[in-house]
Coordinates of C-alpha atoms in Angstrom, one line a residue:
Chain A
M59 CA 16.4 -34.2 -5.1
E60 CA 14.4 -35.5 -2.1
P61 CA 10.7 -36.2 -2.8
R62 CA 8.2 -33.5 -1.9
P63 CA 6.6 -34.0 1.5
R64 CA 2.9 -34.2 1.8
S65 CA 2.8 -30.7 3.4
F66 CA 4.1 -29.3 0.1
Y67 CA 0.9 -30.3 -1.7
I68 CA -1.4 -29.0 1.1
L69 CA 0.5 -25.7 1.1
A70 CA 0.5 -25.5 -2.7
A71 CA -3.3 -26.0 -2.7
F72 CA -3.5 -23.2 -0.1
F73 CA -1.3 -20.9 -2.2
G74 CA -3.5 -21.7 -5.3
L75 CA -6.6 -20.8 -3.4
Y76 CA -5.0 -17.5 -2.2
V77 CA -4.1 -16.6 -5.8
L78 CA -7.6 -17.4 -6.9
F79 CA -8.9 -15.2 -4.1
L80 CA -6.6 -12.4 -5.2
Y81 CA -7.5 -12.5 -8.9
G82 CA -11.0 -14.1 -8.9
P83 CA -13.0 -10.9 -8.5
T84 CA -10.9 -9.0 -11.0
I85 CA -11.3 -11.7 -13.6
T86 CA -15.1 -11.8 -12.8
I87 CA -15.5 -8.1 -13.6
G88 CA -13.3 -8.6 -16.6
I89 CA -15.8 -11.1 -17.9
L90 CA -18.8 -9.1 -16.9
S91 CA -17.6 -5.9 -18.7
F92 CA -18.4 -7.7 -21.9
Q93 CA -22.0 -8.1 -20.7
G94 CA -24.7 -7.6 -23.4
P95 CA -26.5 -4.3 -23.7
S96 CA -29.4 -5.4 -21.5
G97 CA -27.2 -7.2 -19.0
G98 CA -26.8 -6.2 -15.4
L99 CA -24.1 -6.0 -12.7
T100 CA -24.1 -9.7 -12.0
F101 CA -24.3 -13.0 -13.9
P102 CA -25.9 -14.4 -16.0
M103 CA -24.4 -12.8 -19.1
N104 CA -27.1 -11.4 -21.4
G105 CA -25.1 -12.0 -24.5
V106 CA -21.6 -10.8 -25.2
S107 CA -20.8 -7.2 -26.5
L108 CA -18.4 -4.3 -26.4
N109 CA -21.4 -2.1 -25.6
W110 CA -20.1 -0.9 -22.2
F111 CA -16.6 -0.1 -23.6
H112 CA -18.3 1.9 -26.3
E113 CA -20.3 3.8 -23.6
L114 CA -17.0 4.8 -22.0
F115 CA -15.7 6.3 -25.2
K116 CA -19.0 8.2 -25.9
Q117 CA -19.4 11.8 -24.8
Q118 CA -20.0 11.2 -21.2
A119 CA -23.0 11.9 -19.1
V120 CA -21.3 10.4 -16.1
G121 CA -18.3 12.6 -15.9
D122 CA -14.9 13.3 -17.3
I123 CA -13.2 10.0 -17.5
W124 CA -10.6 10.8 -20.0
G125 CA -9.7 14.1 -18.5
S126 CA -9.3 12.4 -15.1
F127 CA -7.2 9.6 -16.7
S128 CA -4.9 12.1 -18.2
R129 CA -4.5 14.0 -14.9
S130 CA -3.8 10.7 -13.0
L131 CA -1.3 9.7 -15.6
R132 CA 0.6 13.0 -15.4
L133 CA 0.4 13.0 -11.6
G134 CA 1.6 9.5 -11.5
L135 CA 4.7 10.4 -13.7
M136 CA 5.4 13.4 -11.5
V137 CA 5.2 11.4 -8.3
M138 CA 7.3 8.6 -9.9
V139 CA 10.2 10.8 -10.9
T140 CA 10.2 12.7 -7.6
T141 CA 10.0 9.6 -5.6
V142 CA 12.9 8.0 -7.3
V143 CA 15.2 11.1 -7.1
V144 CA 14.3 12.0 -3.5
S145 CA 14.4 8.4 -2.2
V146 CA 17.8 7.8 -3.7
M147 CA 19.1 11.0 -2.2
G148 CA 17.5 10.0 1.1
G149 CA 18.9 6.5 0.9
L150 CA 22.4 7.8 0.2
A151 CA 22.1 10.3 3.1
F152 CA 21.1 7.6 5.6
R153 CA 24.1 5.4 4.7
K154 CA 26.1 7.6 7.0
R155 CA 24.8 8.5 10.4
F156 CA 24.3 12.3 10.6
A157 CA 23.0 14.4 13.5
G158 CA 19.2 14.1 13.5
S159 CA 19.0 11.1 11.1
G160 CA 17.1 9.1 13.7
A161 CA 14.5 11.8 14.0
L162 CA 14.1 12.1 10.2
F163 CA 13.7 8.3 10.0
Y164 CA 10.9 8.4 12.5
L165 CA 9.3 11.3 10.6
A166 CA 9.4 9.2 7.4
I167 CA 7.8 6.2 9.3
A168 CA 5.2 8.7 10.4
G169 CA 4.4 9.3 6.8
L170 CA 3.7 5.6 6.4
V171 CA 1.5 5.1 9.4
I172 CA -0.5 8.4 9.7
P173 CA -4.0 7.6 8.3
S174 CA -4.4 8.8 4.8
I175 CA -7.5 10.8 5.6
L176 CA -5.5 12.9 8.1
V177 CA -3.0 13.8 5.4
S178 CA -5.9 14.7 3.1
L179 CA -7.7 16.8 5.7
G180 CA -4.5 18.4 7.0
V181 CA -3.1 19.4 3.6
G182 CA -6.6 20.6 2.6
L183 CA -7.0 22.8 5.7
F184 CA -3.4 24.1 5.5
F185 CA -3.8 25.2 1.9
S186 CA -7.2 26.8 2.6
Q187 CA -6.0 28.6 5.7
A188 CA -2.9 29.8 3.8
G189 CA -5.1 31.0 1.0
I190 CA -3.6 28.8 -1.6
P191 CA -6.1 27.0 -3.8
V192 CA -5.8 23.2 -3.8
H193 CA -4.8 21.7 -7.1
W194 CA -4.0 18.1 -8.0
A195 CA -0.5 19.1 -9.2
T196 CA 0.4 21.0 -6.0
S197 CA -1.4 19.9 -2.9
G198 CA -2.5 16.6 -4.4
F199 CA 1.1 15.9 -5.5
G200 CA 2.6 16.7 -2.1
A201 CA 0.0 14.7 -0.2
Q202 CA 0.8 11.7 -2.3
L203 CA 4.5 12.1 -1.7
T204 CA 4.1 11.7 2.0
W205 CA 3.2 8.1 1.3
T206 CA 5.4 7.2 -1.7
L207 CA 8.6 8.8 -0.4
P208 CA 8.7 6.7 2.9
F209 CA 7.9 3.7 0.8
G210 CA 10.8 4.5 -1.6
L211 CA 13.1 5.2 1.3
L212 CA 12.3 1.8 2.8
V213 CA 13.2 0.1 -0.5
M214 CA 16.4 2.1 -0.6
F215 CA 17.3 0.9 2.9
A216 CA 16.7 -2.7 1.8
V217 CA 19.0 -2.0 -1.2
F218 CA 21.8 -0.4 0.7
N219 CA 21.7 -3.0 3.5
R220 CA 22.7 -5.5 0.8
F221 CA 25.2 -3.2 -1.0
N222 CA 28.8 -4.2 -0.9
P223 CA 30.9 -1.0 -0.1
A224 CA 34.0 -2.7 -1.6
Y225 CA 32.9 -1.4 -5.1
E226 CA 33.0 2.2 -3.9
E227 CA 36.2 1.7 -2.0
A228 CA 37.7 0.3 -5.2
A229 CA 36.5 3.4 -7.2
R230 CA 37.9 5.7 -4.5
D231 CA 41.2 4.0 -4.5
Q232 CA 41.5 4.6 -8.2
G233 CA 40.9 8.3 -7.7
A234 CA 37.2 8.7 -8.4
S235 CA 35.5 11.7 -6.9
P236 CA 32.5 11.1 -4.6
W237 CA 30.2 12.2 -7.4
Q238 CA 31.9 10.0 -10.0
T239 CA 31.6 7.1 -7.5
V240 CA 27.9 7.6 -7.2
R241 CA 27.4 8.2 -10.9
H242 CA 29.5 5.4 -12.3
V243 CA 29.5 2.8 -9.5
V244 CA 26.6 3.1 -7.1
L245 CA 23.8 4.2 -9.5
P246 CA 24.4 1.5 -12.1
I247 CA 24.5 -1.2 -9.4
I248 CA 21.2 -0.1 -7.8
L249 CA 19.5 0.7 -11.1
P250 CA 17.1 -2.4 -11.1
S251 CA 15.9 -1.5 -7.6
L252 CA 15.2 2.0 -8.8
L253 CA 12.8 0.5 -11.3
G254 CA 11.0 -1.0 -8.3
V255 CA 10.9 2.4 -6.6
A256 CA 9.6 3.9 -9.8
L257 CA 6.9 1.3 -10.1
F258 CA 5.8 1.9 -6.5
G259 CA 5.8 5.6 -7.0
F260 CA 3.7 5.5 -10.2
T261 CA 1.1 2.9 -9.1
L262 CA 0.7 4.2 -5.6
S263 CA 0.0 7.6 -7.0
Y264 CA -2.2 6.4 -10.0
D265 CA -4.4 4.4 -7.6
E266 CA -4.4 6.8 -4.6
F267 CA -7.8 7.8 -3.4
A268 CA -7.8 9.1 0.2
R269 CA -4.9 11.4 0.0
T270 CA -6.2 13.2 -3.1
L271 CA -9.8 13.4 -1.9
L272 CA -9.5 16.8 -0.3
T273 CA -6.4 18.0 -2.1
S274 CA -7.1 17.7 -5.8
G275 CA -9.3 20.6 -6.1
S276 CA -12.2 20.9 -8.6
K277 CA -10.6 18.5 -11.2
N278 CA -10.8 14.8 -10.3
T279 CA -8.2 12.2 -10.6
L280 CA -9.2 8.8 -12.0
P281 CA -9.8 7.0 -8.7
L282 CA -11.9 9.9 -7.5
E283 CA -13.9 9.7 -10.7
I284 CA -14.4 6.0 -10.4
Y285 CA -15.4 6.4 -6.8
G286 CA -18.0 9.0 -7.8
M287 CA -19.3 6.5 -10.4
T288 CA -19.9 3.9 -7.8
T289 CA -22.5 6.0 -6.1
N290 CA -24.5 6.9 -9.2
V291 CA -23.7 4.4 -12.0
T292 CA -25.5 1.1 -11.8
T293 CA -24.6 -0.4 -15.2
P294 CA -21.6 -2.6 -16.2
V295 CA -20.0 0.6 -17.6
I296 CA -18.2 0.8 -14.3
F297 CA -16.8 -2.8 -14.9
A298 CA -15.6 -1.8 -18.3
L299 CA -13.8 1.2 -16.8
G300 CA -12.4 -1.1 -14.0
T301 CA -11.2 -3.6 -16.6
L302 CA -9.6 -0.9 -18.7
T303 CA -7.6 0.7 -15.9
T304 CA -6.6 -2.7 -14.5
V305 CA -5.4 -3.7 -18.0
F306 CA -3.5 -0.4 -18.1
S307 CA -1.9 -1.2 -14.7
F308 CA -0.9 -4.6 -16.0
V309 CA 0.7 -3.1 -19.0
I310 CA 2.6 -0.6 -16.9
I311 CA 3.7 -3.4 -14.5
G312 CA 4.7 -5.6 -17.5
L313 CA 6.8 -2.8 -19.0
F314 CA 8.7 -2.3 -15.7
L315 CA 9.2 -6.0 -15.3
L316 CA 10.4 -6.4 -18.9
T317 CA 12.8 -3.5 -18.4
A318 CA 14.2 -5.1 -15.2
W319 CA 14.6 -8.4 -17.0
V320 CA 16.4 -6.8 -20.0
L321 CA 18.7 -4.8 -17.7
N322 CA 19.6 -8.0 -15.8
R323 CA 20.3 -9.9 -19.0
R324 CA 22.5 -7.1 -20.4
R325 CA 24.3 -6.9 -17.1
S326 CA 25.1 -10.6 -16.9
R327 CA 26.2 -10.5 -20.6
H328 CA 28.4 -7.5 -20.1
G329 CA 29.5 -8.4 -16.6
S330 CA 33.0 -9.5 -15.8
D331 CA 33.8 -13.2 -15.8
A332 CA 36.3 -12.7 -13.0
G333 CA 36.2 -15.6 -10.6
K334 CA 33.8 -17.6 -12.7
G335 CA 36.4 -20.3 -13.7
M336 CA 37.6 -20.7 -10.1
V337 CA 34.9 -22.9 -8.6
Chain B
M211 CA 37.5 13.5 13.3
D212 CA 35.5 16.6 14.1
R213 CA 35.7 17.8 10.6
I214 CA 34.7 14.5 9.1
L215 CA 31.8 14.4 11.5
K216 CA 30.7 17.8 10.4
S217 CA 31.0 17.0 6.7
N218 CA 29.0 13.9 7.3
N219 CA 26.3 16.0 8.8
L220 CA 26.4 18.5 6.0
T221 CA 26.2 16.0 3.1
G222 CA 23.7 14.0 5.0
W223 CA 21.4 16.9 5.4
L224 CA 21.9 18.2 1.9
L225 CA 21.0 14.8 0.5
A226 CA 18.0 14.4 2.9
A227 CA 16.8 18.0 2.4
P228 CA 14.2 17.3 -0.3
L229 CA 12.8 14.5 1.8
L230 CA 12.6 16.7 4.9
L231 CA 11.1 19.6 2.9
V232 CA 8.2 17.4 1.6
L233 CA 7.6 15.8 5.0
V234 CA 7.6 19.1 6.8
V235 CA 5.3 20.9 4.3
F236 CA 2.9 18.1 3.6
L237 CA 3.0 16.1 6.9
V238 CA 4.2 18.1 9.9
I239 CA 2.5 21.4 9.1
P240 CA -0.8 19.8 8.1
V241 CA -0.8 17.7 11.3
I242 CA -0.1 20.9 13.3
V243 CA -3.0 22.6 11.4
I244 CA -5.3 19.7 12.3
V245 CA -4.4 20.0 16.0
I246 CA -5.0 23.8 15.9
V247 CA -8.3 23.5 14.0
S248 CA -9.5 20.8 16.4
F249 CA -9.9 23.7 19.0
W250 CA -11.8 25.9 16.6
Q251 CA -15.5 26.6 16.4
T252 CA -17.9 26.0 13.6
T253 CA -20.4 28.6 12.6
E254 CA -23.1 28.1 10.0
F255 CA -20.9 29.3 7.1
S256 CA -17.3 28.9 8.2
I257 CA -14.8 27.8 10.8
V258 CA -13.5 30.4 13.3
P259 CA -10.3 30.4 15.3
A260 CA -10.9 29.8 19.0
F261 CA -9.6 27.8 21.9
D262 CA -12.6 25.7 22.5
L263 CA -12.5 22.2 24.0
G264 CA -16.1 21.7 22.9
N265 CA -15.1 19.4 20.0
Y266 CA -13.4 17.1 22.3
E267 CA -16.1 17.3 25.0
F268 CA -18.6 16.4 22.3
L269 CA -16.5 13.6 21.0
F270 CA -15.8 12.0 24.4
G271 CA -19.3 12.6 25.6
S272 CA -20.9 10.8 22.8
A273 CA -21.6 7.0 23.1
V274 CA -21.3 6.8 19.3
T275 CA -17.6 7.6 19.6
Y276 CA -16.9 4.6 21.8
D277 CA -18.9 2.3 19.6
V278 CA -17.1 3.5 16.5
F279 CA -13.6 3.1 18.1
L280 CA -14.5 -0.3 19.3
N281 CA -15.7 -1.2 15.8
T282 CA -12.4 0.1 14.4
F283 CA -10.4 -2.1 16.8
K284 CA -12.6 -5.1 15.9
Y285 CA -11.9 -4.6 12.2
A286 CA -8.2 -4.1 12.9
F287 CA -7.9 -7.2 15.0
L288 CA -9.9 -9.5 12.7
T289 CA -8.1 -8.3 9.6
W290 CA -4.8 -8.6 11.4
A291 CA -5.5 -12.2 12.5
F292 CA -6.6 -13.3 9.0
T293 CA -3.8 -11.5 7.1
L294 CA -1.3 -12.9 9.5
G295 CA -2.6 -16.5 9.1
I296 CA -2.8 -16.3 5.4
G297 CA 0.3 -14.2 4.9
F298 CA 2.5 -16.4 7.1
T299 CA 1.3 -19.6 5.3
V300 CA 1.9 -18.1 1.9
A301 CA 5.3 -16.8 2.8
Y302 CA 6.2 -20.1 4.4
F303 CA 5.3 -22.0 1.3
L304 CA 7.3 -19.6 -0.9
A305 CA 10.4 -19.6 1.4
F306 CA 10.7 -23.2 2.4
H307 CA 8.9 -25.3 -0.3
I308 CA 9.8 -23.6 -3.5
R309 CA 13.2 -24.7 -4.5
S310 CA 14.3 -22.5 -7.4
Q311 CA 14.8 -18.8 -6.9
T312 CA 13.3 -17.8 -10.2
M313 CA 10.1 -19.6 -9.2
Q314 CA 10.1 -17.9 -5.9
I315 CA 10.4 -14.5 -7.5
A316 CA 7.7 -15.3 -10.1
L317 CA 5.3 -16.5 -7.4
A318 CA 6.0 -13.6 -5.1
L319 CA 5.3 -11.3 -8.1
I320 CA 2.0 -13.0 -8.7
C321 CA 1.1 -12.1 -5.2
T322 CA 2.3 -8.5 -5.5
V323 CA 0.8 -7.5 -8.9
P324 CA -2.7 -6.8 -7.5
F325 CA -1.2 -4.5 -5.0
W326 CA -0.2 -2.3 -8.0
T327 CA -3.7 -2.0 -9.2
S328 CA -6.6 0.1 -7.9
N329 CA -8.1 -0.8 -4.5
I330 CA -11.4 0.8 -5.5
I331 CA -11.7 -1.4 -8.5
R332 CA -10.8 -4.4 -6.4
M333 CA -13.6 -3.6 -4.0
I334 CA -16.1 -3.1 -6.9
S335 CA -15.0 -6.4 -8.1
W336 CA -16.7 -8.1 -5.2
I337 CA -20.2 -7.0 -6.3
P338 CA -20.8 -9.7 -8.8
F339 CA -19.3 -12.2 -6.4
L340 CA -21.2 -11.4 -3.2
G341 CA -24.3 -9.7 -4.3
R342 CA -27.8 -11.2 -3.8
N343 CA -27.7 -12.7 -7.3
G344 CA -23.9 -13.1 -7.2
L345 CA -21.7 -16.1 -7.8
A346 CA -21.4 -17.0 -4.2
N347 CA -25.1 -17.1 -3.7
S348 CA -25.8 -19.1 -6.9
A349 CA -23.2 -21.6 -5.9
L350 CA -24.6 -22.0 -2.4
L351 CA -28.1 -22.3 -3.8
S352 CA -27.3 -24.9 -6.4
M353 CA -25.3 -26.9 -3.9
G354 CA -28.3 -26.9 -1.6
V355 CA -26.4 -25.3 1.3
V356 CA -28.9 -22.6 1.6
D357 CA -32.5 -22.4 0.3
H358 CA -32.7 -18.6 -0.2
P359 CA -29.9 -16.2 -1.1
L360 CA -27.8 -14.8 1.8
D361 CA -28.2 -11.1 2.2
W362 CA -25.2 -10.6 4.5
L363 CA -22.5 -11.4 2.0
L364 CA -22.3 -8.0 0.5
F365 CA -22.8 -4.8 2.5
S366 CA -22.0 -6.2 5.8
D367 CA -19.1 -6.6 8.3
F368 CA -18.3 -9.8 6.6
A369 CA -17.7 -8.0 3.3
V370 CA -15.7 -5.3 5.0
I371 CA -13.3 -7.9 6.6
L372 CA -13.1 -9.8 3.3
A373 CA -12.1 -6.7 1.4
F374 CA -9.6 -5.7 4.1
V375 CA -8.0 -9.1 4.0
H376 CA -8.1 -9.1 0.2
I377 CA -6.3 -5.8 -0.1
N378 CA -3.9 -6.0 2.8
T379 CA -2.6 -9.6 3.0
I380 CA 0.3 -8.6 0.7
F381 CA 1.6 -6.3 3.5
M382 CA 2.1 -9.5 5.6
V383 CA 3.4 -11.7 2.9
I384 CA 6.3 -9.5 1.7
P385 CA 7.9 -8.6 5.1
I386 CA 7.5 -12.2 6.4
L387 CA 8.9 -13.6 3.2
N388 CA 11.8 -11.2 3.5
T389 CA 12.8 -12.3 7.0
M390 CA 12.2 -16.0 6.2
M391 CA 14.5 -15.9 3.2
R392 CA 17.3 -14.8 5.6
I393 CA 16.9 -17.8 8.0
D394 CA 19.9 -19.9 7.7
K395 CA 18.7 -23.2 6.3
S396 CA 21.4 -25.1 8.2
L397 CA 19.6 -24.2 11.5
I398 CA 16.6 -26.2 10.3
E399 CA 18.8 -29.1 9.1
A400 CA 20.5 -29.1 12.5
A401 CA 17.2 -29.2 14.3
R402 CA 16.0 -32.1 12.1
D403 CA 19.3 -34.0 12.7
V404 CA 18.7 -33.9 16.5
G405 CA 15.2 -35.2 15.9
A406 CA 12.9 -32.1 16.0
S407 CA 9.5 -32.6 14.4
G408 CA 8.1 -30.3 11.7
A409 CA 5.9 -28.6 14.2
Q410 CA 8.8 -28.1 16.7
I411 CA 10.9 -26.6 13.9
L412 CA 8.1 -24.2 13.0
W413 CA 7.4 -23.2 16.6
N414 CA 10.9 -23.0 18.0
I415 CA 12.9 -21.8 15.0
I416 CA 10.9 -20.4 12.2
I417 CA 8.3 -18.4 14.1
P418 CA 10.8 -16.7 16.5
L419 CA 13.2 -15.8 13.6
T420 CA 10.3 -14.5 11.6
K421 CA 9.0 -12.1 14.3
P422 CA 10.6 -8.9 12.9
G423 CA 8.8 -9.5 9.6
I424 CA 5.5 -10.3 11.4
M425 CA 5.9 -7.0 13.3
I426 CA 6.5 -4.9 10.2
G427 CA 3.5 -6.6 8.5
T428 CA 1.5 -5.9 11.6
I429 CA 2.4 -2.2 11.6
F430 CA 1.3 -1.9 8.0
V431 CA -2.0 -3.8 8.4
L432 CA -3.1 -2.2 11.6
T433 CA -2.4 1.3 10.5
L434 CA -4.0 0.8 7.1
V435 CA -7.1 -0.7 8.6
M436 CA -7.4 1.8 11.5
G437 CA -7.0 4.7 9.1
D438 CA -9.3 3.4 6.5
F439 CA -12.7 5.0 5.6
I440 CA -13.3 4.0 2.1
T441 CA -13.4 0.2 2.4
V442 CA -15.8 0.4 5.3
R443 CA -18.0 2.8 3.6
F444 CA -18.1 0.9 0.3
M445 CA -18.2 -2.7 1.5
S446 CA -20.7 -2.1 4.4
G447 CA -23.0 -0.2 2.1
S448 CA -22.7 2.7 4.6
Q449 CA -24.2 0.5 7.3
S450 CA -21.1 0.2 9.5
A451 CA -18.8 2.9 10.8
N452 CA -15.2 3.2 11.9
V453 CA -13.3 6.2 13.0
G454 CA -12.2 7.1 9.4
R455 CA -15.9 7.3 8.4
L456 CA -16.7 9.4 11.4
I457 CA -14.0 11.9 10.1
S458 CA -15.0 11.7 6.5
N459 CA -18.7 12.3 7.4
D460 CA -17.7 15.4 9.4
I461 CA -15.7 16.5 6.4
G462 CA -18.7 15.9 4.2
L463 CA -20.7 18.2 6.4
L464 CA -17.8 20.8 6.4
Q465 CA -17.5 20.3 10.2
Y466 CA -13.7 20.6 10.0
P467 CA -13.0 21.3 13.7
S468 CA -15.0 18.3 14.7
A469 CA -13.3 16.2 12.0
S470 CA -9.9 17.5 13.3
A471 CA -10.6 16.6 16.9
T472 CA -11.6 13.0 15.9
S473 CA -8.4 13.0 13.7
V474 CA -6.2 13.9 16.6
V475 CA -7.6 11.1 18.8
L476 CA -7.2 8.7 15.9
L477 CA -3.7 9.8 15.3
L478 CA -2.7 9.4 19.0
T479 CA -4.3 5.9 19.0
V480 CA -2.4 4.9 15.9
L481 CA 0.9 6.4 17.2
V482 CA 0.5 4.5 20.5
V483 CA -0.1 1.2 18.7
V484 CA 2.9 1.8 16.3
G485 CA 5.1 3.0 19.1
G486 CA 4.5 -0.1 21.0
L487 CA 5.3 -2.3 18.0
M488 CA 8.4 -0.3 17.1
R489 CA 9.9 -1.1 20.5
V490 CA 9.9 -4.7 19.6
V491 CA 11.5 -4.4 16.1
D492 CA 14.2 -2.3 14.6
I493 CA 12.7 -1.6 11.2
R494 CA 15.9 -0.2 9.6
K495 CA 17.9 -3.3 10.4
E496 CA 15.2 -5.7 9.2
L497 CA 14.8 -4.4 5.7

């Protein structure tokens, strides 16, 4: 292997700084959430304690953190499942050109680029004018989908752009019905990418703020709750909450990555060895 | 042929129906409602249907509007420039200097993980860093660079741009990396064989071939920054404004018609920008 050029080390240092920039602040509040009971929002640490985490679990004066967490979790799962199913169907639809597919594609892109506050305002106004009360599981759910579905669809485009149609042709040649082809050939092949879509769907929903602002009704989701806290909480309890939800996000991401890794390993173990001995 | 075409259409629309349904109910109709309400009037207690251009007259008659739009473009441009510079460099490093694919995936994941966590928390995380008694100020003081703490680190335009770059660089990294990974390495070898320098290779081969990725990243970053209201509000400590904040302030005052008029103008601005960029790149092909 040729030796690394000097530019490698310069770029590696740049990359390192970028990663530090990405994670530095998060790590900082992670440390500060263990601030002693008399400590403040910045360094120095006044001792080390779990005080601020205890505060979180106490009966709240600041709001309904656990209720909002449970709503965000349920909403995230709803958005995740819907995003996966609808994106896969959309991705399959777009594999063949159908009348109006171009217009539908631009509509999906519009979902990505239209400012989030417009979606929030528009859905809020629509519901109120139609006399339907806004609720996180109806209007909030729909408002979030306008952002997660186009994202999922783009991932599906990327997947199907790389998909080898020979597998389907082979299945068809052996007499598989279209549904059988999708069920036993296409879906298993794209399964790892679906995990990616699911991860996007869940996390984008779980962290969404703007689109739920005017569409969630009287009960807050977690990001709304946290945002409310930023204006009236001046203790490290907000860091403790930030640390906990970040840890939760990391656990979720870890679970997804682990599943993807296991799937890949199982696949390579069970996969055919055809052609392996040839080269 | 005709029948096949028809059945293509039928299955296509059946499969795309749920997508279409969601987009129509939660995107198309709401945008239409915004356009309609932008002509309505506000009374003390409610909003009333009307066909009144007053909201737009007020909007375009106010000097604040122009300032705020200018500020929005400033944020968008600066964030774009920084995210592009950083994103391109990071993607370049991952695509051309990391040799094993596993390592590439691992490092790309390290860049992506924060994207899957909460933006609001990530903004809050800057407080202990940038605050008056924060880490940045203590470091600068102890190094003797400044003799009193800097006030403009947090709650300033600087903080706004910093947070925008912090949150949005990933939208440049991933599309650029995606297009860079498709560049045929033999092109670069060929250029090197005929004596091209590193800079020439970068300028004449890599940058032109990476343009689609840059365009996709640009679309994401510009639209996210132009439509933002929360980052500006939080990081500027409510001292700066962009169009999103103008809208959210009106919403806070229940001035929905006025908020809608501003929204319509913002929407048109965003669509013009995106439309211009989409002419340069075919997103579907580049994924």
